[in-house]
């Protein structure tokens, strides 16, 4: 699947084939045919076969994209279902969404579910199945769990999924029905316990009579309130409260700004993905290794450069890096690494294990150098 527009070239595929060539012999006698090698003497030569260069013209998506369009291209079907329409408050509900068809299933984004007020929503559980025989096809499903907290009749608006159909050359929007939910009050268990005379017993005789004579009480000169330890103990909660308030304000500022949060966590997420890729490389899982390596690089660029996933291309990332005064040498290394990784990832029958370590080191170096340069330019 192309990740950028314009005129693209598919790198030629090279293959080394061993060829056995029979060598002619001089002075051949009749006994050679009887006692000698029936195939004769031969030599092995290596022949380098190379395919032609394939050029592809990738067009921009047309204007007029629907609001629910998130970059899906292909031909898909879509359905959504709710496990029940009548429930009680604080009892969970499950909404299942399934998208199936032909296209880049792995990069499909699940549609947004807009819940009315009074629901507590959790992160969806997403599963995908990809079939690469012939046309790339498959399905992607999401299981959304949410809990109603308010009693009454609520309605989940229709869920929309949009994609661009290349065969029809137009955008297609699929829409589910609206889901009406009748929420009843939760069950309340009231326990009443009656205590009789036989349940009453004496617990102890250590309650003393109230003191009425205070003539033996004397005033002490040293009070706890005047001690240094008491003053320090009283000041600590105030200091801690200021620290907590400052931390809370910073936390709210960062987490309230999704773009800033993605920017600050880009390096950490990329590092985790590289660690996963390293484990896949050690287990010789070629397919998942190159997928994880590509996701680490592209995900880092999307988060660091504030580029939405549906609008991401290598050229767009290169333009954003130039705006940040990143050197052309580093941008060229980024392009080369991305193209090589994508080629090895999707090339059918390619020997992927030999270059796994080299590819891993190249992508890791690109991410590390980009992080250093972006931070240096920002602090300059």
GROMACS .gro file of C-alpha atoms in nm:
model
  380
    1UNK     CA    1   0.000   0.000   0.000
    2UNK     CA    2   0.147   0.340  -0.096
    3UNK     CA    3   0.207   0.577   0.194
    4UNK     CA    4   0.264   0.892  -0.014
    5UNK     CA    5   0.142   1.051  -0.335
    6UNK     CA    6   0.323   1.120  -0.660
    7UNK     CA    7   0.539   0.909  -0.890
    8UNK     CA    8   0.684   0.612  -0.701
    9UNK     CA    9   0.924   0.340  -0.807
   10UNK     CA   10   0.921  -0.016  -0.675
   11UNK     CA   11   1.281  -0.126  -0.616
   12UNK     CA   12   1.380  -0.411  -0.854
   13UNK     CA   13   1.385  -0.757  -0.700
   14UNK     CA   14   1.723  -0.934  -0.725
   15UNK     CA   15   1.783  -1.308  -0.705
   16UNK     CA   16   2.108  -1.511  -0.723
   17UNK     CA   17   2.054  -1.850  -0.895
   18UNK     CA   18   2.319  -2.130  -0.906
   19UNK     CA   19   2.354  -2.278  -1.260
   20UNK     CA   20   2.533  -2.605  -1.343
   21UNK     CA   21   2.722  -2.595  -1.676
   22UNK     CA   22   2.872  -2.916  -1.824
   23UNK     CA   23   3.238  -2.891  -1.916
   24UNK     CA   24   3.362  -3.047  -2.240
   25UNK     CA   25   3.642  -3.304  -2.218
   26UNK     CA   26   3.910  -3.385  -2.475
   27UNK     CA   27   4.031  -3.734  -2.572
   28UNK     CA   28   3.703  -3.902  -2.489
   29UNK     CA   29   3.720  -4.284  -2.520
   30UNK     CA   30   3.457  -4.553  -2.531
   31UNK     CA   31   3.542  -4.657  -2.173
   32UNK     CA   32   3.458  -4.310  -2.040
   33UNK     CA   33   3.091  -4.369  -2.112
   34UNK     CA   34   3.099  -4.692  -1.916
   35UNK     CA   35   3.314  -4.606  -1.614
   36UNK     CA   36   3.290  -4.227  -1.603
   37UNK     CA   37   3.032  -3.984  -1.463
   38UNK     CA   38   2.717  -4.008  -1.680
   39UNK     CA   39   2.668  -3.634  -1.640
   40UNK     CA   40   3.028  -3.548  -1.719
   41UNK     CA   41   3.235  -3.288  -1.540
   42UNK     CA   42   3.049  -2.965  -1.463
   43UNK     CA   43   3.102  -2.628  -1.297
   44UNK     CA   44   2.863  -2.420  -1.087
   45UNK     CA   45   2.814  -2.053  -1.177
   46UNK     CA   46   2.605  -1.794  -0.998
   47UNK     CA   47   2.360  -1.604  -1.215
   48UNK     CA   48   2.220  -1.272  -1.089
   49UNK     CA   49   1.860  -1.223  -1.200
   50UNK     CA   50   1.701  -0.880  -1.165
   51UNK     CA   51   1.344  -0.772  -1.228
   52UNK     CA   52   1.240  -0.455  -1.403
   53UNK     CA   53   1.160  -0.132  -1.218
   54UNK     CA   54   0.788  -0.080  -1.166
   55UNK     CA   55   0.660   0.278  -1.165
   56UNK     CA   56   0.339   0.367  -0.987
   57UNK     CA   57   0.146   0.694  -1.000
   58UNK     CA   58  -0.029   0.757  -0.669
   59UNK     CA   59  -0.302   1.023  -0.680
   60UNK     CA   60  -0.427   1.241  -0.398
   61UNK     CA   61  -0.760   1.155  -0.242
   62UNK     CA   62  -1.034   1.379  -0.385
   63UNK     CA   63  -1.185   1.666  -0.189
   64UNK     CA   64  -1.515   1.647  -0.007
   65UNK     CA   65  -1.411   1.401   0.261
   66UNK     CA   66  -1.691   1.315   0.510
   67UNK     CA   67  -1.641   1.411   0.875
   68UNK     CA   68  -1.623   1.042   0.969
   69UNK     CA   69  -1.347   0.966   0.713
   70UNK     CA   70  -1.020   0.855   0.877
   71UNK     CA   71  -0.814   0.747   0.576
   72UNK     CA   72  -0.969   0.408   0.494
   73UNK     CA   73  -0.933   0.311   0.125
   74UNK     CA   74  -1.082  -0.005  -0.027
   75UNK     CA   75  -1.421  -0.175  -0.019
   76UNK     CA   76  -1.577  -0.251   0.320
   77UNK     CA   77  -1.892  -0.357   0.501
   78UNK     CA   78  -1.981  -0.232   0.849
   79UNK     CA   79  -2.217  -0.332   1.127
   80UNK     CA   80  -2.271  -0.243   1.493
   81UNK     CA   81  -2.476  -0.420   1.761
   82UNK     CA   82  -2.563  -0.366   2.129
   83UNK     CA   83  -2.591  -0.666   2.359
   84UNK     CA   84  -2.908  -0.534   2.527
   85UNK     CA   85  -3.136  -0.230   2.518
   86UNK     CA   86  -3.276  -0.257   2.872
   87UNK     CA   87  -3.051  -0.262   3.177
   88UNK     CA   88  -2.999  -0.124   3.526
   89UNK     CA   89  -2.768   0.151   3.640
   90UNK     CA   90  -2.409   0.042   3.714
   91UNK     CA   91  -2.453  -0.271   3.500
   92UNK     CA   92  -2.212  -0.281   3.200
   93UNK     CA   93  -2.322  -0.280   2.836
   94UNK     CA   94  -2.124  -0.406   2.535
   95UNK     CA   95  -2.126  -0.247   2.189
   96UNK     CA   96  -1.967  -0.454   1.911
   97UNK     CA   97  -1.844  -0.292   1.588
   98UNK     CA   98  -1.714  -0.498   1.294
   99UNK     CA   99  -1.552  -0.376   0.971
  100UNK     CA  100  -1.465  -0.626   0.695
  101UNK     CA  101  -1.358  -0.607   0.333
  102UNK     CA  102  -1.053  -0.552   0.111
  103UNK     CA  103  -0.789  -0.290   0.188
  104UNK     CA  104  -0.523  -0.205   0.444
  105UNK     CA  105  -0.691  -0.370   0.742
  106UNK     CA  106  -0.404  -0.306   0.988
  107UNK     CA  107  -0.423   0.074   0.945
  108UNK     CA  108  -0.802   0.097   0.977
  109UNK     CA  109  -0.916   0.325   1.259
  110UNK     CA  110  -1.229   0.227   1.448
  111UNK     CA  111  -1.516   0.480   1.421
  112UNK     CA  112  -1.595   0.716   1.707
  113UNK     CA  113  -1.875   0.627   1.947
  114UNK     CA  114  -2.042   0.936   2.094
  115UNK     CA  115  -2.212   0.845   2.420
  116UNK     CA  116  -2.466   1.074   2.589
  117UNK     CA  117  -2.405   1.211   2.937
  118UNK     CA  118  -2.432   0.965   3.221
  119UNK     CA  119  -2.210   0.688   3.080
  120UNK     CA  120  -1.865   0.578   3.190
  121UNK     CA  121  -1.665   0.463   2.887
  122UNK     CA  122  -1.364   0.228   2.874
  123UNK     CA  123  -1.097   0.168   2.609
  124UNK     CA  124  -1.222  -0.073   2.339
  125UNK     CA  125  -1.076  -0.418   2.284
  126UNK     CA  126  -0.972  -0.436   1.916
  127UNK     CA  127  -0.904  -0.755   1.717
  128UNK     CA  128  -0.803  -0.796   1.353
  129UNK     CA  129  -0.770  -1.076   1.099
  130UNK     CA  130  -0.575  -1.025   0.775
  131UNK     CA  131  -0.570  -1.252   0.469
  132UNK     CA  132  -0.285  -1.177   0.226
  133UNK     CA  133  -0.372  -1.438  -0.039
  134UNK     CA  134  -0.459  -1.251  -0.358
  135UNK     CA  135  -0.617  -0.921  -0.259
  136UNK     CA  136  -0.540  -0.818   0.098
  137UNK     CA  137  -0.863  -0.861   0.290
  138UNK     CA  138  -0.984  -0.929   0.640
  139UNK     CA  139  -1.178  -0.779   0.927
  140UNK     CA  140  -1.131  -0.554   1.228
  141UNK     CA  141  -1.364  -0.558   1.527
  142UNK     CA  142  -1.394  -0.348   1.840
  143UNK     CA  143  -1.567  -0.435   2.167
  144UNK     CA  144  -1.671  -0.122   2.360
  145UNK     CA  145  -1.759  -0.154   2.728
  146UNK     CA  146  -1.950   0.125   2.902
  147UNK     CA  147  -2.148   0.157   3.225
  148UNK     CA  148  -2.465   0.369   3.269
  149UNK     CA  149  -2.464   0.579   3.584
  150UNK     CA  150  -2.791   0.771   3.536
  151UNK     CA  151  -3.145   0.629   3.533
  152UNK     CA  152  -3.375   0.703   3.239
  153UNK     CA  153  -3.410   0.664   2.863
  154UNK     CA  154  -3.085   0.730   2.675
  155UNK     CA  155  -2.997   0.713   2.305
  156UNK     CA  156  -2.662   0.643   2.138
  157UNK     CA  157  -2.660   0.831   1.804
  158UNK     CA  158  -2.589   0.639   1.480
  159UNK     CA  159  -2.226   0.533   1.434
  160UNK     CA  160  -2.067   0.626   1.100
  161UNK     CA  161  -1.779   0.468   0.906
  162UNK     CA  162  -1.652   0.628   0.584
  163UNK     CA  163  -1.405   0.503   0.324
  164UNK     CA  164  -1.290   0.586  -0.028
  165UNK     CA  165  -1.383   0.325  -0.292
  166UNK     CA  166  -1.117   0.331  -0.571
  167UNK     CA  167  -1.336   0.131  -0.811
  168UNK     CA  168  -1.625   0.377  -0.777
  169UNK     CA  169  -1.390   0.674  -0.724
  170UNK     CA  170  -1.606   0.820  -0.450
  171UNK     CA  171  -1.646   0.830  -0.072
  172UNK     CA  172  -1.889   0.585   0.085
  173UNK     CA  173  -2.043   0.637   0.430
  174UNK     CA  174  -2.197   0.345   0.619
  175UNK     CA  175  -2.420   0.420   0.915
  176UNK     CA  176  -2.566   0.206   1.193
  177UNK     CA  177  -2.903   0.257   1.357
  178UNK     CA  178  -2.946   0.462   1.674
  179UNK     CA  179  -2.949   0.258   1.996
  180UNK     CA  180  -3.214   0.341   2.258
  181UNK     CA  181  -3.139   0.218   2.610
  182UNK     CA  182  -3.390   0.202   2.897
  183UNK     CA  183  -3.195   0.228   3.223
  184UNK     CA  184  -3.374   0.116   3.540
  185UNK     CA  185  -3.266   0.187   3.899
  186UNK     CA  186  -3.019  -0.061   4.046
  187UNK     CA  187  -3.137  -0.312   4.305
  188UNK     CA  188  -3.092  -0.199   4.667
  189UNK     CA  189  -3.065  -0.452   4.949
  190UNK     CA  190  -3.187  -0.322   5.286
  191UNK     CA  191  -3.094  -0.524   5.593
  192UNK     CA  192  -3.286  -0.475   5.919
  193UNK     CA  193  -3.155  -0.630   6.239
  194UNK     CA  194  -3.365  -0.650   6.559
  195UNK     CA  195  -3.185  -0.674   6.892
  196UNK     CA  196  -3.361  -0.825   7.194
  197UNK     CA  197  -3.283  -0.828   7.563
  198UNK     CA  198  -3.106  -1.162   7.537
  199UNK     CA  199  -2.854  -1.001   7.296
  200UNK     CA  200  -2.746  -0.739   7.548
  201UNK     CA  201  -2.438  -0.822   7.753
  202UNK     CA  202  -2.183  -0.632   7.962
  203UNK     CA  203  -1.873  -0.545   7.763
  204UNK     CA  204  -1.662  -0.415   8.052
  205UNK     CA  205  -1.646  -0.217   8.374
  206UNK     CA  206  -1.363   0.019   8.282
  207UNK     CA  207  -1.578   0.333   8.238
  208UNK     CA  208  -1.498   0.561   8.528
  209UNK     CA  209  -1.707   0.828   8.697
  210UNK     CA  210  -1.671   1.184   8.566
  211UNK     CA  211  -1.416   1.388   8.763
  212UNK     CA  212  -1.571   1.687   8.944
  213UNK     CA  213  -1.276   1.806   9.156
  214UNK     CA  214  -0.985   1.972   8.970
  215UNK     CA  215  -0.784   2.097   9.273
  216UNK     CA  216  -0.495   1.859   9.200
  217UNK     CA  217  -0.447   1.972   8.840
  218UNK     CA  218  -0.135   2.183   8.786
  219UNK     CA  219  -0.020   2.382   8.485
  220UNK     CA  220   0.293   2.258   8.304
  221UNK     CA  221   0.544   2.510   8.174
  222UNK     CA  222   0.627   2.330   7.848
  223UNK     CA  223   0.345   2.290   7.597
  224UNK     CA  224   0.355   2.054   7.301
  225UNK     CA  225   0.228   2.330   7.073
  226UNK     CA  226   0.545   2.532   7.136
  227UNK     CA  227   0.784   2.248   7.053
  228UNK     CA  228   0.993   2.243   6.733
  229UNK     CA  229   0.869   1.898   6.637
  230UNK     CA  230   0.507   2.012   6.655
  231UNK     CA  231   0.576   2.315   6.434
  232UNK     CA  232   0.757   2.101   6.173
  233UNK     CA  233   0.479   1.843   6.177
  234UNK     CA  234   0.225   2.120   6.126
  235UNK     CA  235   0.418   2.277   5.836
  236UNK     CA  236   0.472   1.952   5.642
  237UNK     CA  237   0.107   1.914   5.527
  238UNK     CA  238   0.108   2.270   5.389
  239UNK     CA  239   0.430   2.212   5.194
  240UNK     CA  240   0.299   1.882   5.059
  241UNK     CA  241  -0.029   2.043   4.958
  242UNK     CA  242   0.154   2.305   4.747
  243UNK     CA  243   0.364   2.032   4.582
  244UNK     CA  244   0.056   1.824   4.504
  245UNK     CA  245  -0.134   2.126   4.367
  246UNK     CA  246   0.159   2.215   4.140
  247UNK     CA  247   0.190   1.859   4.016
  248UNK     CA  248  -0.187   1.836   3.958
  249UNK     CA  249  -0.190   2.156   3.752
  250UNK     CA  250   0.094   2.029   3.534
  251UNK     CA  251  -0.074   1.690   3.497
  252UNK     CA  252  -0.404   1.852   3.393
  253UNK     CA  253  -0.223   2.081   3.149
  254UNK     CA  254  -0.037   1.797   2.979
  255UNK     CA  255  -0.326   1.549   2.973
  256UNK     CA  256  -0.573   1.817   2.868
  257UNK     CA  257  -0.356   1.887   2.564
  258UNK     CA  258  -0.360   1.564   2.362
  259UNK     CA  259  -0.108   1.698   2.108
  260UNK     CA  260   0.142   1.791   2.382
  261UNK     CA  261   0.091   1.454   2.550
  262UNK     CA  262   0.159   1.264   2.226
  263UNK     CA  263   0.468   1.481   2.163
  264UNK     CA  264   0.617   1.410   2.506
  265UNK     CA  265   0.544   1.036   2.494
  266UNK     CA  266   0.660   0.981   2.133
  267UNK     CA  267   1.012   0.870   2.228
  268UNK     CA  268   0.891   0.636   2.504
  269UNK     CA  269   0.633   0.469   2.279
  270UNK     CA  270   0.888   0.428   1.997
  271UNK     CA  271   1.137   0.275   2.244
  272UNK     CA  272   0.877   0.021   2.361
  273UNK     CA  273   0.795  -0.072   2.002
  274UNK     CA  274   1.164  -0.115   1.919
  275UNK     CA  275   1.198  -0.345   2.221
  276UNK     CA  276   0.906  -0.553   2.091
  277UNK     CA  277   1.065  -0.560   1.744
  278UNK     CA  278   1.393  -0.684   1.897
  279UNK     CA  279   1.211  -0.977   2.061
  280UNK     CA  280   1.038  -1.061   1.730
  281UNK     CA  281   1.377  -1.051   1.555
  282UNK     CA  282   1.529  -1.289   1.811
  283UNK     CA  283   1.240  -1.533   1.753
  284UNK     CA  284   1.278  -1.500   1.370
  285UNK     CA  285   0.920  -1.373   1.330
  286UNK     CA  286   0.988  -1.188   1.004
  287UNK     CA  287   0.636  -1.068   0.928
  288UNK     CA  288   0.555  -0.919   1.268
  289UNK     CA  289   0.911  -0.781   1.306
  290UNK     CA  290   0.891  -0.556   0.999
  291UNK     CA  291   0.534  -0.453   1.084
  292UNK     CA  292   0.639  -0.348   1.438
  293UNK     CA  293   0.952  -0.171   1.307
  294UNK     CA  294   0.745   0.027   1.054
  295UNK     CA  295   0.489   0.116   1.323
  296UNK     CA  296   0.766   0.237   1.556
  297UNK     CA  297   0.905   0.478   1.293
  298UNK     CA  298   0.577   0.607   1.150
  299UNK     CA  299   0.409   0.630   1.493
  300UNK     CA  300   0.704   0.832   1.628
  301UNK     CA  301   0.684   1.078   1.336
  302UNK     CA  302   0.305   1.115   1.369
  303UNK     CA  303   0.327   1.193   1.742
  304UNK     CA  304   0.641   1.409   1.729
  305UNK     CA  305   0.535   1.616   1.426
  306UNK     CA  306   0.162   1.640   1.514
  307UNK     CA  307   0.050   1.464   1.194
  308UNK     CA  308  -0.286   1.277   1.203
  309UNK     CA  309  -0.257   0.910   1.101
  310UNK     CA  310  -0.498   0.957   0.810
  311UNK     CA  311  -0.283   1.241   0.666
  312UNK     CA  312   0.061   1.088   0.726
  313UNK     CA  313   0.307   1.043   0.440
  314UNK     CA  314   0.687   1.034   0.436
  315UNK     CA  315   0.693   1.351   0.224
  316UNK     CA  316   0.466   1.530   0.473
  317UNK     CA  317   0.699   1.422   0.756
  318UNK     CA  318   1.003   1.542   0.557
  319UNK     CA  319   0.841   1.886   0.505
  320UNK     CA  320   0.767   1.916   0.878
  321UNK     CA  321   1.127   1.823   0.962
  322UNK     CA  322   1.259   2.090   0.723
  323UNK     CA  323   1.044   2.347   0.906
  324UNK     CA  324   1.233   2.244   1.221
  325UNK     CA  325   1.570   2.295   1.042
  326UNK     CA  326   1.657   1.924   1.040
  327UNK     CA  327   1.946   1.849   0.800
  328UNK     CA  328   1.878   1.707   0.455
  329UNK     CA  329   2.123   1.427   0.530
  330UNK     CA  330   1.910   1.303   0.820
  331UNK     CA  331   1.588   1.343   0.617
  332UNK     CA  332   1.744   1.137   0.336
  333UNK     CA  333   1.838   0.866   0.587
  334UNK     CA  334   1.479   0.866   0.713
  335UNK     CA  335   1.337   0.824   0.361
  336UNK     CA  336   1.582   0.548   0.272
  337UNK     CA  337   1.513   0.354   0.591
  338UNK     CA  338   1.134   0.386   0.556
  339UNK     CA  339   1.132   0.278   0.190
  340UNK     CA  340   1.363  -0.016   0.256
  341UNK     CA  341   1.157  -0.132   0.554
  342UNK     CA  342   0.828  -0.110   0.359
  343UNK     CA  343   0.978  -0.294   0.060
  344UNK     CA  344   1.114  -0.584   0.266
  345UNK     CA  345   0.789  -0.596   0.461
  346UNK     CA  346   0.562  -0.644   0.158
  347UNK     CA  347   0.801  -0.805  -0.095
  348UNK     CA  348   0.666  -1.156  -0.166
  349UNK     CA  349   0.918  -1.437  -0.116
  350UNK     CA  350   1.199  -1.201  -0.011
  351UNK     CA  351   1.469  -1.334   0.224
  352UNK     CA  352   1.395  -1.114   0.523
  353UNK     CA  353   1.603  -1.277   0.796
  354UNK     CA  354   1.947  -1.178   0.663
  355UNK     CA  355   1.881  -0.805   0.684
  356UNK     CA  356   1.677  -0.796   1.007
  357UNK     CA  357   1.961  -0.676   1.233
  358UNK     CA  358   2.079  -0.421   0.974
  359UNK     CA  359   1.723  -0.291   0.927
  360UNK     CA  360   1.669  -0.271   1.305
  361UNK     CA  361   1.990  -0.073   1.360
  362UNK     CA  362   1.909   0.164   1.072
  363UNK     CA  363   1.557   0.249   1.194
  364UNK     CA  364   1.672   0.281   1.559
  365UNK     CA  365   1.954   0.520   1.457
  366UNK     CA  366   1.710   0.734   1.257
  367UNK     CA  367   1.471   0.768   1.554
  368UNK     CA  368   1.755   0.843   1.801
  369UNK     CA  369   1.912   1.108   1.573
  370UNK     CA  370   1.574   1.270   1.503
  371UNK     CA  371   1.498   1.292   1.876
  372UNK     CA  372   1.837   1.453   1.949
  373UNK     CA  373   1.809   1.704   1.663
  374UNK     CA  374   1.447   1.801   1.741
  375UNK     CA  375   1.532   1.860   2.109
  376UNK     CA  376   1.847   2.059   2.021
  377UNK     CA  377   1.657   2.279   1.773
  378UNK     CA  378   1.380   2.337   2.025
  379UNK     CA  379   1.619   2.435   2.307
  380UNK     CA  380   1.836   2.654   2.081
   0.00000   0.00000   0.00000
